Short mmCIF file of C-alpha atoms in Angstrom, two decimals:
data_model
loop_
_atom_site.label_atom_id
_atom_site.label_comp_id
_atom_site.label_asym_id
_atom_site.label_seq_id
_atom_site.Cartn_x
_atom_site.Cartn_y
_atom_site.Cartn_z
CA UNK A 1 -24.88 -56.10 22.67
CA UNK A 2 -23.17 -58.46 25.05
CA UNK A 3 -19.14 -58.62 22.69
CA UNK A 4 -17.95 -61.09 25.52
CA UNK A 5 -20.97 -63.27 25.49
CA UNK A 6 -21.63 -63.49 28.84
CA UNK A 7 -18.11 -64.79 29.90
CA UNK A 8 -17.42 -61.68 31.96
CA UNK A 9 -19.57 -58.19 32.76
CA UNK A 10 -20.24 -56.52 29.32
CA UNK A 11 -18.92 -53.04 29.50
CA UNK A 12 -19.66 -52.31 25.53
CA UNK A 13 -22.00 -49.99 24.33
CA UNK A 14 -22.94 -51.18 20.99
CA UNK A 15 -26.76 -50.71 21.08
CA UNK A 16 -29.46 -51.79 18.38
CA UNK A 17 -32.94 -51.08 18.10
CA UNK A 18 -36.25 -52.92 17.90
CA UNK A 19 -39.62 -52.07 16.58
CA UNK A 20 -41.51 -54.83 19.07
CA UNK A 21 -39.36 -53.81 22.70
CA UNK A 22 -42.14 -51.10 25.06
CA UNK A 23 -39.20 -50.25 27.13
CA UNK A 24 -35.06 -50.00 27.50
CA UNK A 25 -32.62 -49.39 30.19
CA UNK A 26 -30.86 -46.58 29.20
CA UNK A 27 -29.40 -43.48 31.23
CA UNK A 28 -29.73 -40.19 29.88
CA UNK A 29 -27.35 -37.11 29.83
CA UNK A 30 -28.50 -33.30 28.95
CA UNK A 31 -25.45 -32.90 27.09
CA UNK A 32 -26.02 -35.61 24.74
CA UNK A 33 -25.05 -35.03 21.28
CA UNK A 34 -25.66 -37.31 18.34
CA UNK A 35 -22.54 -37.65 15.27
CA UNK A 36 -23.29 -39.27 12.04
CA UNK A 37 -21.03 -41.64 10.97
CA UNK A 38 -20.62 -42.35 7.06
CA UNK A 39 -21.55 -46.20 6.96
CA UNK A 40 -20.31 -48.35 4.16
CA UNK A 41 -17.19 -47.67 2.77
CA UNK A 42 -18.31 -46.72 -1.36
CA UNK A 43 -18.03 -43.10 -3.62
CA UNK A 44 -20.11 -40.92 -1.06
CA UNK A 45 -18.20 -42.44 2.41
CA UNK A 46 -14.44 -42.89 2.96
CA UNK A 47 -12.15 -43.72 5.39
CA UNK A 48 -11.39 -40.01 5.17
CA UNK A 49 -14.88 -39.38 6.45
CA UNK A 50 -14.45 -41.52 9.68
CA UNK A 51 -11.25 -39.14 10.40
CA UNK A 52 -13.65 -36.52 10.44
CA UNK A 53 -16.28 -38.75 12.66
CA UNK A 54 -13.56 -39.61 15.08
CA UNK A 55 -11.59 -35.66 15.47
CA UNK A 56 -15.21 -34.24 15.96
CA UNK A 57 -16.32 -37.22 18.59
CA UNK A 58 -12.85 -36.28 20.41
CA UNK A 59 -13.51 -33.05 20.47
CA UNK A 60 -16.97 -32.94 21.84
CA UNK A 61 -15.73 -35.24 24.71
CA UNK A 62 -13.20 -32.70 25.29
CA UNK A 63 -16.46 -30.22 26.04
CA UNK A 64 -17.88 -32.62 28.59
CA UNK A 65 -20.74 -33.68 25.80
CA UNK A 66 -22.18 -36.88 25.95
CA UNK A 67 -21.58 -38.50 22.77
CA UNK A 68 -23.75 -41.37 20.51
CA UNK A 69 -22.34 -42.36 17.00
CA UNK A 70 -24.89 -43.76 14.76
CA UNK A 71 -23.07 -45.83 12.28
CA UNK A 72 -22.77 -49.26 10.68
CA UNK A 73 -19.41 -50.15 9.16
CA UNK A 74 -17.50 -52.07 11.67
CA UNK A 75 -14.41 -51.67 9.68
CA UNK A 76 -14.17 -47.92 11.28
CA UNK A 77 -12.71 -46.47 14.25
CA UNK A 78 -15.72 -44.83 15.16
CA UNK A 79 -17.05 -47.71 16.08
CA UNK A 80 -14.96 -48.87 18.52
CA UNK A 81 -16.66 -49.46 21.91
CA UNK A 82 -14.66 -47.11 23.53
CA UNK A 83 -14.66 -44.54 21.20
CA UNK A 84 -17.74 -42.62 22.20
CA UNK A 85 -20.19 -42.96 25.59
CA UNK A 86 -22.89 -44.63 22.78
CA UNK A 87 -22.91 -46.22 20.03
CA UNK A 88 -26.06 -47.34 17.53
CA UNK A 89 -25.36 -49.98 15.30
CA UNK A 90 -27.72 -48.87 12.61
CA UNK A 91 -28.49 -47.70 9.13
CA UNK A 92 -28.09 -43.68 8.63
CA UNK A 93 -32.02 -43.63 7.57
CA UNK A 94 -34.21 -40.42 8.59
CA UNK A 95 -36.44 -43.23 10.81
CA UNK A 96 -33.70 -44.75 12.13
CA UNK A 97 -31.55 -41.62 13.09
CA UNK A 98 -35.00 -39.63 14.42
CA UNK A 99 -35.46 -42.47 16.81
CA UNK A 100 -32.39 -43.04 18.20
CA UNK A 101 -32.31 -39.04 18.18
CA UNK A 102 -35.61 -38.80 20.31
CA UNK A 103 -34.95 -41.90 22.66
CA UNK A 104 -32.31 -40.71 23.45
CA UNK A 105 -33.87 -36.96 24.31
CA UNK A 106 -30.27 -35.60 22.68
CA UNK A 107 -29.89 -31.95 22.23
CA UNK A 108 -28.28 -31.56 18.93
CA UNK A 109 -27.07 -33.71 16.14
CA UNK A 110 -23.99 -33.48 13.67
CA UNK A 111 -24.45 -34.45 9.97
CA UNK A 112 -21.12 -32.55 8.70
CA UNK A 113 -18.59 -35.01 9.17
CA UNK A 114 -19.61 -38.08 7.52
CA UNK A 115 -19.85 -37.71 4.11
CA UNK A 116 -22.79 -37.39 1.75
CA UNK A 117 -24.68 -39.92 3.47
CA UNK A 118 -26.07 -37.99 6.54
CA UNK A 119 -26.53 -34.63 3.90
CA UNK A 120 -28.51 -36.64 2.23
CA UNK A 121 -31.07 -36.97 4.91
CA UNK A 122 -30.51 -33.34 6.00
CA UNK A 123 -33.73 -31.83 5.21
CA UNK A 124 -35.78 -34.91 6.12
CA UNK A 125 -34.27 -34.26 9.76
CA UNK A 126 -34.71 -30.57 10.01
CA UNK A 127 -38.58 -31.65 9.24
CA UNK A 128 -39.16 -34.25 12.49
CA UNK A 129 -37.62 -30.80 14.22
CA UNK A 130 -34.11 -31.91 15.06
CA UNK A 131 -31.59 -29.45 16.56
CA UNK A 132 -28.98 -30.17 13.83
CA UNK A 133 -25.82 -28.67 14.98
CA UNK A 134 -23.83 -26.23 12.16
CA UNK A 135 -25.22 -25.32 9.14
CA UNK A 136 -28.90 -24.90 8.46
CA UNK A 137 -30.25 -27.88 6.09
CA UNK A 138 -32.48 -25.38 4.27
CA UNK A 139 -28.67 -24.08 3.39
CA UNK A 140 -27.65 -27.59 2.86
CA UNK A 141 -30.23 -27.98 -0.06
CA UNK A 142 -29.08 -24.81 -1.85
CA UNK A 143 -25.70 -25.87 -2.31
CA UNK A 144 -26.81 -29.74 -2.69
CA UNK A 145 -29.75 -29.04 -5.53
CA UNK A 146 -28.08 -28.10 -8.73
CA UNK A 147 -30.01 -25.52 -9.86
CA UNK A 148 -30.79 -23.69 -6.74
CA UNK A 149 -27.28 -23.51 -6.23
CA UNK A 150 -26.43 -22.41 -9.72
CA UNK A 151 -29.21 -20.02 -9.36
CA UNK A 152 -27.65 -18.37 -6.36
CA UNK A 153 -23.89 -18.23 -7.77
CA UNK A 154 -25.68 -16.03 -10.77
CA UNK A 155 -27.25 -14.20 -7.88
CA UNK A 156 -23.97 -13.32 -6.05
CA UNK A 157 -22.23 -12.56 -9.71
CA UNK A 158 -19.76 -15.45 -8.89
CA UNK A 159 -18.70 -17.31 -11.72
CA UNK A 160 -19.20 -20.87 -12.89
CA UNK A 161 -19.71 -22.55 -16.52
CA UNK A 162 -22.35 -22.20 -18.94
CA UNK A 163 -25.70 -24.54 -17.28
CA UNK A 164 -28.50 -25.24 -17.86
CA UNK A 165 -31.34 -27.38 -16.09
CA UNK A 166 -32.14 -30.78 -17.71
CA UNK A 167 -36.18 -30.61 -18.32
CA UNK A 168 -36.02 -32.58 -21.66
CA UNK A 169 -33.98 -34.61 -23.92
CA UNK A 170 -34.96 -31.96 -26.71
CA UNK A 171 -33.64 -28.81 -24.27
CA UNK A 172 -30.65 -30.59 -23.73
CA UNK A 173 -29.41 -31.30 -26.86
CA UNK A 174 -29.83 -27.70 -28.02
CA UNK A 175 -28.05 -26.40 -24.90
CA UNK A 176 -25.27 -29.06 -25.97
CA UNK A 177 -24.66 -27.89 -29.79
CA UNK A 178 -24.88 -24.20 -28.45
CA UNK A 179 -22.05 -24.48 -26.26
CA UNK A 180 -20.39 -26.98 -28.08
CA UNK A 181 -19.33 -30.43 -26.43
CA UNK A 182 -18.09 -32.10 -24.11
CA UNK A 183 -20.67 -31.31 -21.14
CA UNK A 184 -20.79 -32.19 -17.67
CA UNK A 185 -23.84 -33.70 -16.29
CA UNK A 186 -24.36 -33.21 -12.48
CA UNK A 187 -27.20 -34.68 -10.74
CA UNK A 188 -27.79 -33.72 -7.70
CA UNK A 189 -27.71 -35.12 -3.97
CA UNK A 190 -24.57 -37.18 -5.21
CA UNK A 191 -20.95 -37.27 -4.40
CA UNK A 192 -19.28 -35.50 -7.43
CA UNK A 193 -17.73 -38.87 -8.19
CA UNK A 194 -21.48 -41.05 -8.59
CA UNK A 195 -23.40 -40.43 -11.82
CA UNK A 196 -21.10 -37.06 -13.14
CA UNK A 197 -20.30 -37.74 -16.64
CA UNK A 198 -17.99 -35.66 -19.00
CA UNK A 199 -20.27 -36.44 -22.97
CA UNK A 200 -18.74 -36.16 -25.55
CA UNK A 201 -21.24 -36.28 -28.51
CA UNK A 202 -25.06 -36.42 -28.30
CA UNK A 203 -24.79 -40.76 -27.71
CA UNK A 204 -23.36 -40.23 -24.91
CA UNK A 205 -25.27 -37.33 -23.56
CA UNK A 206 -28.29 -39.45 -23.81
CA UNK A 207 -26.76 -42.33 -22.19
CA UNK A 208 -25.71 -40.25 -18.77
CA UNK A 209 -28.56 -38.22 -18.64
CA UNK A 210 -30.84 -41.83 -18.45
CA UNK A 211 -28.35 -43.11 -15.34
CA UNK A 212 -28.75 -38.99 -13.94
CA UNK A 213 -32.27 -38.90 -13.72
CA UNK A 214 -32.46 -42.67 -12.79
CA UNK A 215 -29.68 -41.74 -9.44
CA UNK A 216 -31.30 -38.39 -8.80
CA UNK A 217 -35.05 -38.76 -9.45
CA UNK A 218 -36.69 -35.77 -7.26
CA UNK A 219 -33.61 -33.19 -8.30
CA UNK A 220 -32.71 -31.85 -11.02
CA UNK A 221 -29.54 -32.61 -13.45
CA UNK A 222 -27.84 -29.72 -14.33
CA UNK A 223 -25.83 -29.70 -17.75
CA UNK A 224 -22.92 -27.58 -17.96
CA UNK A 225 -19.93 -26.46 -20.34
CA UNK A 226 -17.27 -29.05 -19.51
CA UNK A 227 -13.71 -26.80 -19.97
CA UNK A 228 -10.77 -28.74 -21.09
CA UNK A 229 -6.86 -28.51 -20.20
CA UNK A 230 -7.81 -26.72 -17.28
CA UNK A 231 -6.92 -26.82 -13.51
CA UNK A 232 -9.14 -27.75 -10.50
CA UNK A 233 -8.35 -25.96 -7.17
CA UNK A 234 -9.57 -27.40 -3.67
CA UNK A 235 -10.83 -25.33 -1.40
CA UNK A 236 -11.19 -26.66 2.30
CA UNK A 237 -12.65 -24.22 4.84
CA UNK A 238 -14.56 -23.77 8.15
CA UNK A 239 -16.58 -20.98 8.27
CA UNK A 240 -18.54 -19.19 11.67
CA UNK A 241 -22.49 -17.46 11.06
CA UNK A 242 -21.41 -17.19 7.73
CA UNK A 243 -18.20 -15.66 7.97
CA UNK A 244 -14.35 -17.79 6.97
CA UNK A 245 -12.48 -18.60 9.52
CA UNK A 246 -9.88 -20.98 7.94
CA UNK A 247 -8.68 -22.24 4.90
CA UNK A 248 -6.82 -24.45 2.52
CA UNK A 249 -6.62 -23.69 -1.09
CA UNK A 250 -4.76 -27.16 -2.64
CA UNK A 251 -4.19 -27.73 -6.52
CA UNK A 252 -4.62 -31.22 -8.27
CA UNK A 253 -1.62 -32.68 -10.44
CA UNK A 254 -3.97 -33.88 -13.44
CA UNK A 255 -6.64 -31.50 -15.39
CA UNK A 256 -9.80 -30.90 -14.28
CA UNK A 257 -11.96 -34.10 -14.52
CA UNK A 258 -10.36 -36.81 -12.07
CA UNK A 259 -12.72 -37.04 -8.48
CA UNK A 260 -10.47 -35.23 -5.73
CA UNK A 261 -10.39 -38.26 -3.95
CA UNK A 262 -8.57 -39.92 -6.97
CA UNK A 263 -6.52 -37.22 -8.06
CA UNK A 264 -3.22 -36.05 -6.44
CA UNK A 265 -3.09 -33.19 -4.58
CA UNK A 266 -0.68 -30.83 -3.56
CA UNK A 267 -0.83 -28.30 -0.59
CA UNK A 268 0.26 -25.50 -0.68
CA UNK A 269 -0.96 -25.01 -4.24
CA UNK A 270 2.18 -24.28 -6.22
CA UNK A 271 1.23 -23.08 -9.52
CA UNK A 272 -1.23 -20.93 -8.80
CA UNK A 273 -1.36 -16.72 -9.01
CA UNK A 274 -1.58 -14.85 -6.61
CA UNK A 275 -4.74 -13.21 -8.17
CA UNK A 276 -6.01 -16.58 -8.54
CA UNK A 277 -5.67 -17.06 -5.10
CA UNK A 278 -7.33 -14.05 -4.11
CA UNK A 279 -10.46 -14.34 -7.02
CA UNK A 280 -10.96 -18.04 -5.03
CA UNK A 281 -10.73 -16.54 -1.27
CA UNK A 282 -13.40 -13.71 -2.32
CA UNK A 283 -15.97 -16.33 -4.52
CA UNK A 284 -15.47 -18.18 -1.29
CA UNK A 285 -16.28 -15.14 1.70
CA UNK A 286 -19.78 -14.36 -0.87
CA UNK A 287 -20.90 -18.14 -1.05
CA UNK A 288 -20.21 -18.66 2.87
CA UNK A 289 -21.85 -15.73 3.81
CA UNK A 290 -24.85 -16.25 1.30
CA UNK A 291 -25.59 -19.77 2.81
CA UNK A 292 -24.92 -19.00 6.24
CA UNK A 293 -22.54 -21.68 6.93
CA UNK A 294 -21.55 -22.62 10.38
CA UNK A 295 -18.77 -25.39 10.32
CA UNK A 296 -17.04 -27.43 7.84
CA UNK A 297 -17.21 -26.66 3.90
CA UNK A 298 -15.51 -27.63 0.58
CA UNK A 299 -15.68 -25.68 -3.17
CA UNK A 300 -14.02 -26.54 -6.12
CA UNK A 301 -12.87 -24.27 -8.56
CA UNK A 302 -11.90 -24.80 -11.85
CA UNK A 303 -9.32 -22.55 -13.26
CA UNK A 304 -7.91 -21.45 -17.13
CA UNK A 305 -5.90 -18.34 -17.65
CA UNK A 306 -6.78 -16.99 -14.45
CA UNK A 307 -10.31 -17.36 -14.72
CA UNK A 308 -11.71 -19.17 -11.96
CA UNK A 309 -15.01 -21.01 -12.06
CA UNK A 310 -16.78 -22.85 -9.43
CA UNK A 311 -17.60 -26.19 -9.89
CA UNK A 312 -19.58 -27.41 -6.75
CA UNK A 313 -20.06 -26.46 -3.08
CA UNK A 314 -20.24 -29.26 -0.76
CA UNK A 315 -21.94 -27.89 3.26
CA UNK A 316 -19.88 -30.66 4.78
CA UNK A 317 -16.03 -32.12 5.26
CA UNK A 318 -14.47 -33.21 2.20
CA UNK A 319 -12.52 -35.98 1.69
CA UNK A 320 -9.09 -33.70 1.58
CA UNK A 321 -9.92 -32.72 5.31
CA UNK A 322 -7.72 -34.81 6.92
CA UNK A 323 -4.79 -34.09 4.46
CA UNK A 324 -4.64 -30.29 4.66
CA UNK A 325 -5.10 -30.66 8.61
CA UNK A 326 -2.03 -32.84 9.12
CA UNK A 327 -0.34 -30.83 6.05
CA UNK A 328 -0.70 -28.01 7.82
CA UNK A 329 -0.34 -29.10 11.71
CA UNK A 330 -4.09 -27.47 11.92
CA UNK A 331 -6.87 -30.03 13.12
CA UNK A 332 -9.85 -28.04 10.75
CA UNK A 333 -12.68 -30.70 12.91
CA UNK A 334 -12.02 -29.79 15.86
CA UNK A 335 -12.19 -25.90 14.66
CA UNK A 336 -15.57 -26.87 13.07
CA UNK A 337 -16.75 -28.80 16.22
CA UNK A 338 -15.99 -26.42 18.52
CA UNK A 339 -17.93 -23.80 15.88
CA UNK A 340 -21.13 -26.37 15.97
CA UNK A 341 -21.27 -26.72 19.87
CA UNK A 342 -20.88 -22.68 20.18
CA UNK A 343 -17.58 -22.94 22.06
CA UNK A 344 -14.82 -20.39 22.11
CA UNK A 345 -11.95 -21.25 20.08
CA UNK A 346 -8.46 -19.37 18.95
CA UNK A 347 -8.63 -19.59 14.66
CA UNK A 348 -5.06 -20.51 13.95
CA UNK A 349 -3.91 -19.11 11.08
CA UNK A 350 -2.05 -20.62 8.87
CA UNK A 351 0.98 -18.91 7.51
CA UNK A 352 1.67 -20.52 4.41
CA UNK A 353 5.14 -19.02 4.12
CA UNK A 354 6.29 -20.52 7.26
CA UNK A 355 6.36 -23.87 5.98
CA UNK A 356 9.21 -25.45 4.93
CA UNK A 357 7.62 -28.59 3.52
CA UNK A 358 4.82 -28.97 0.52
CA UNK A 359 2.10 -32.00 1.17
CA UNK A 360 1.33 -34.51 -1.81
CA UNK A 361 -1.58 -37.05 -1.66
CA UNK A 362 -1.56 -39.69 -3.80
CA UNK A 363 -4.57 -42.04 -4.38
CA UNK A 364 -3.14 -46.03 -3.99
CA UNK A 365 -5.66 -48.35 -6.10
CA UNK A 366 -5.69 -52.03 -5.46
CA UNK A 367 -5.78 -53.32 -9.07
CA UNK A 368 -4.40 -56.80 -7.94
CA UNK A 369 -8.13 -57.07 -5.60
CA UNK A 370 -10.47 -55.85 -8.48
CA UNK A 371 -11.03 -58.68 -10.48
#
């Protein structure tokens, strides 16, 4: 795409595709390696993502790889012309991103650092036989479908709140008045934050379950015992062939229940046990070594007398990622990159007692813009 129109030579690379062109003029490079970007800025893709698109895109130039975002938000830095060697201006589809993949002849792909969007596809890409870079998308779906992933945490014998699969309105109810209300209702394939509901009483159980199902239509919703006056704990870690490499365990200021991008967060955790801390770091070492998982990761616990629960795994960068890296001086993408491209890298250890500073994020919301 000519930016100058034709004024002076056009040295951008923004690049579209067509489904009528029979050829393009193109180089190639063996190197090549493909980033998903998050695209539109909603609940599933945030700025924080494009942190994450940007740190890993720096750090695979850094390796001498040839890099191509695929993205479409031009309100992100990742889409700057200079930012990487290529750059698709195009939907995050599993057409779209399997074309560019294979015109391109690229030898891996990265679907880690942009949010839910590119997980969602994760499977779908793994299927047209592309070398995705990091964890294995058969992996992905484990942690991503509800019950598989509930299945396995009973597997393991970590802990996590009374569930129970959704297969009828009927099933659901009685699950409900067993463990006694409120209830969570996860679908999956979603950002925690789109379709999870906290019901109250049966109206509104019926209510969320109709907008689960209707987000989440080929996975199931999983129903679980939602625990009051409790405390959620972020874990953000990168993990190598299954084993952790590096870690943040953050607390949130409010109860369990606000989205962790809304809620504030502090890092270090300060009111947390030290047995707390080291019932979350072992629940973590079984669930990365039981999916395998090669880059960046984030779990969140829920916590009540020191008994820790977890919540939900996401195979991906969270959006805290970029707040515990500059909290702690400790870029965790370019650790994760580097573990993706099978590079040698130095873990740097973070020494929590060396730091003579704690790190608060607090969510800004423009009220004045919403109406």
């Amino acid at each position: 795409m000519d930016t100058v129109a034709a004024e002076y030579p056009c040295f951008t690379n923004y690049l579209y595709l067509t489904y009528n062109g029979d050829y393009n003029d193109i180089g190639f490079d063996d190197e090549t390696v493909v980033v998903l970007g998050s695209g539109v800025y909603r609940i599933g893709s945030s700025v924080e993502f494009d942190w994450c698109a940007v740190n890993c895109i720096n750090t695979l130039r850094k390796n001498k790889k040839y890099t191509i975002v695929i993205n479409y938000n031009p309100e992100t830095v990742s889409t700057d012309y200079d930012m990487s060697d290529r750059l698709y201006f195009e939907e995050i589809t599993n057409e779209t991103v399997t074309d560019i993949y294979n015109i391109e002849n690229a030898s891996g792909i990265i679907l880690s650092v942009g949010g839910q969007t590119p997980n969602n596809i994760a499977l779908d890409l793994y299927n047209n036989n592309l070398n995705i870079l990091g964890t294995n998308p058969i992996d992905i779906d484990i942690a991503e479908d509800r019950h598989k992933f509930s299945q396995l945490l009973d597997t393991i014998g970590v802990d996590q709140p009374k569930w129970k699969e959704m297969n009828n309105l009927e099933e659901a109810v009685s699950f409900c008045e067993k463990v006694s209300y409120p209830v969570l209702i996860r679908p999956s394939y979603v950002l925690s934050g789109a379709a999870m509901k906290v019901a109250q009483n049966k109206d509104e159980l019926e209510h969320y379950l109709n907008a689960a199902t209707e987000i989440s239509k080929e996975y199931p919703v999983v129903i679980s015992k939602f625990i009051t006056n409790a405390k959620e704990i972020e874990m953000d870690a990168i993990a190598d062939n299954g084993h952790l490499i590096n870690y943040a365990i953050s607390e949130h200021l409010e109860n369990a229940g606000i989205h962790s991008g809304d809620a504030t967060i502090i890092l270090p955790a300060q009111k947390i046990y030290l047995e707390t801390i080291k019932r979350i770091k072992n629940a973590t070492k079984k669930i990365a070594h039981s999916l395998n998982i090669s880059g960046p990761f984030n779990i969140q616990f829920i916590s009540k007398e020191n008994e820790i629960k977890v919540i939900e795994c996401n195979l991906r960068a969270s959006r805290s990622f970029p707040f515990v890296s500059k909290t702690f001086d400790t870029n965790f993408i370019e650790l994760a990159t580097n573990i993706m491209i099978n590079k040698k890298y130095t873990p740097a250890h973070i020494k929590i007692e060396d730091l003579e500073y704690i790190g608060i994020k607090v969510p800004v919301f423009s009220f004045n813009r919403l109406p």
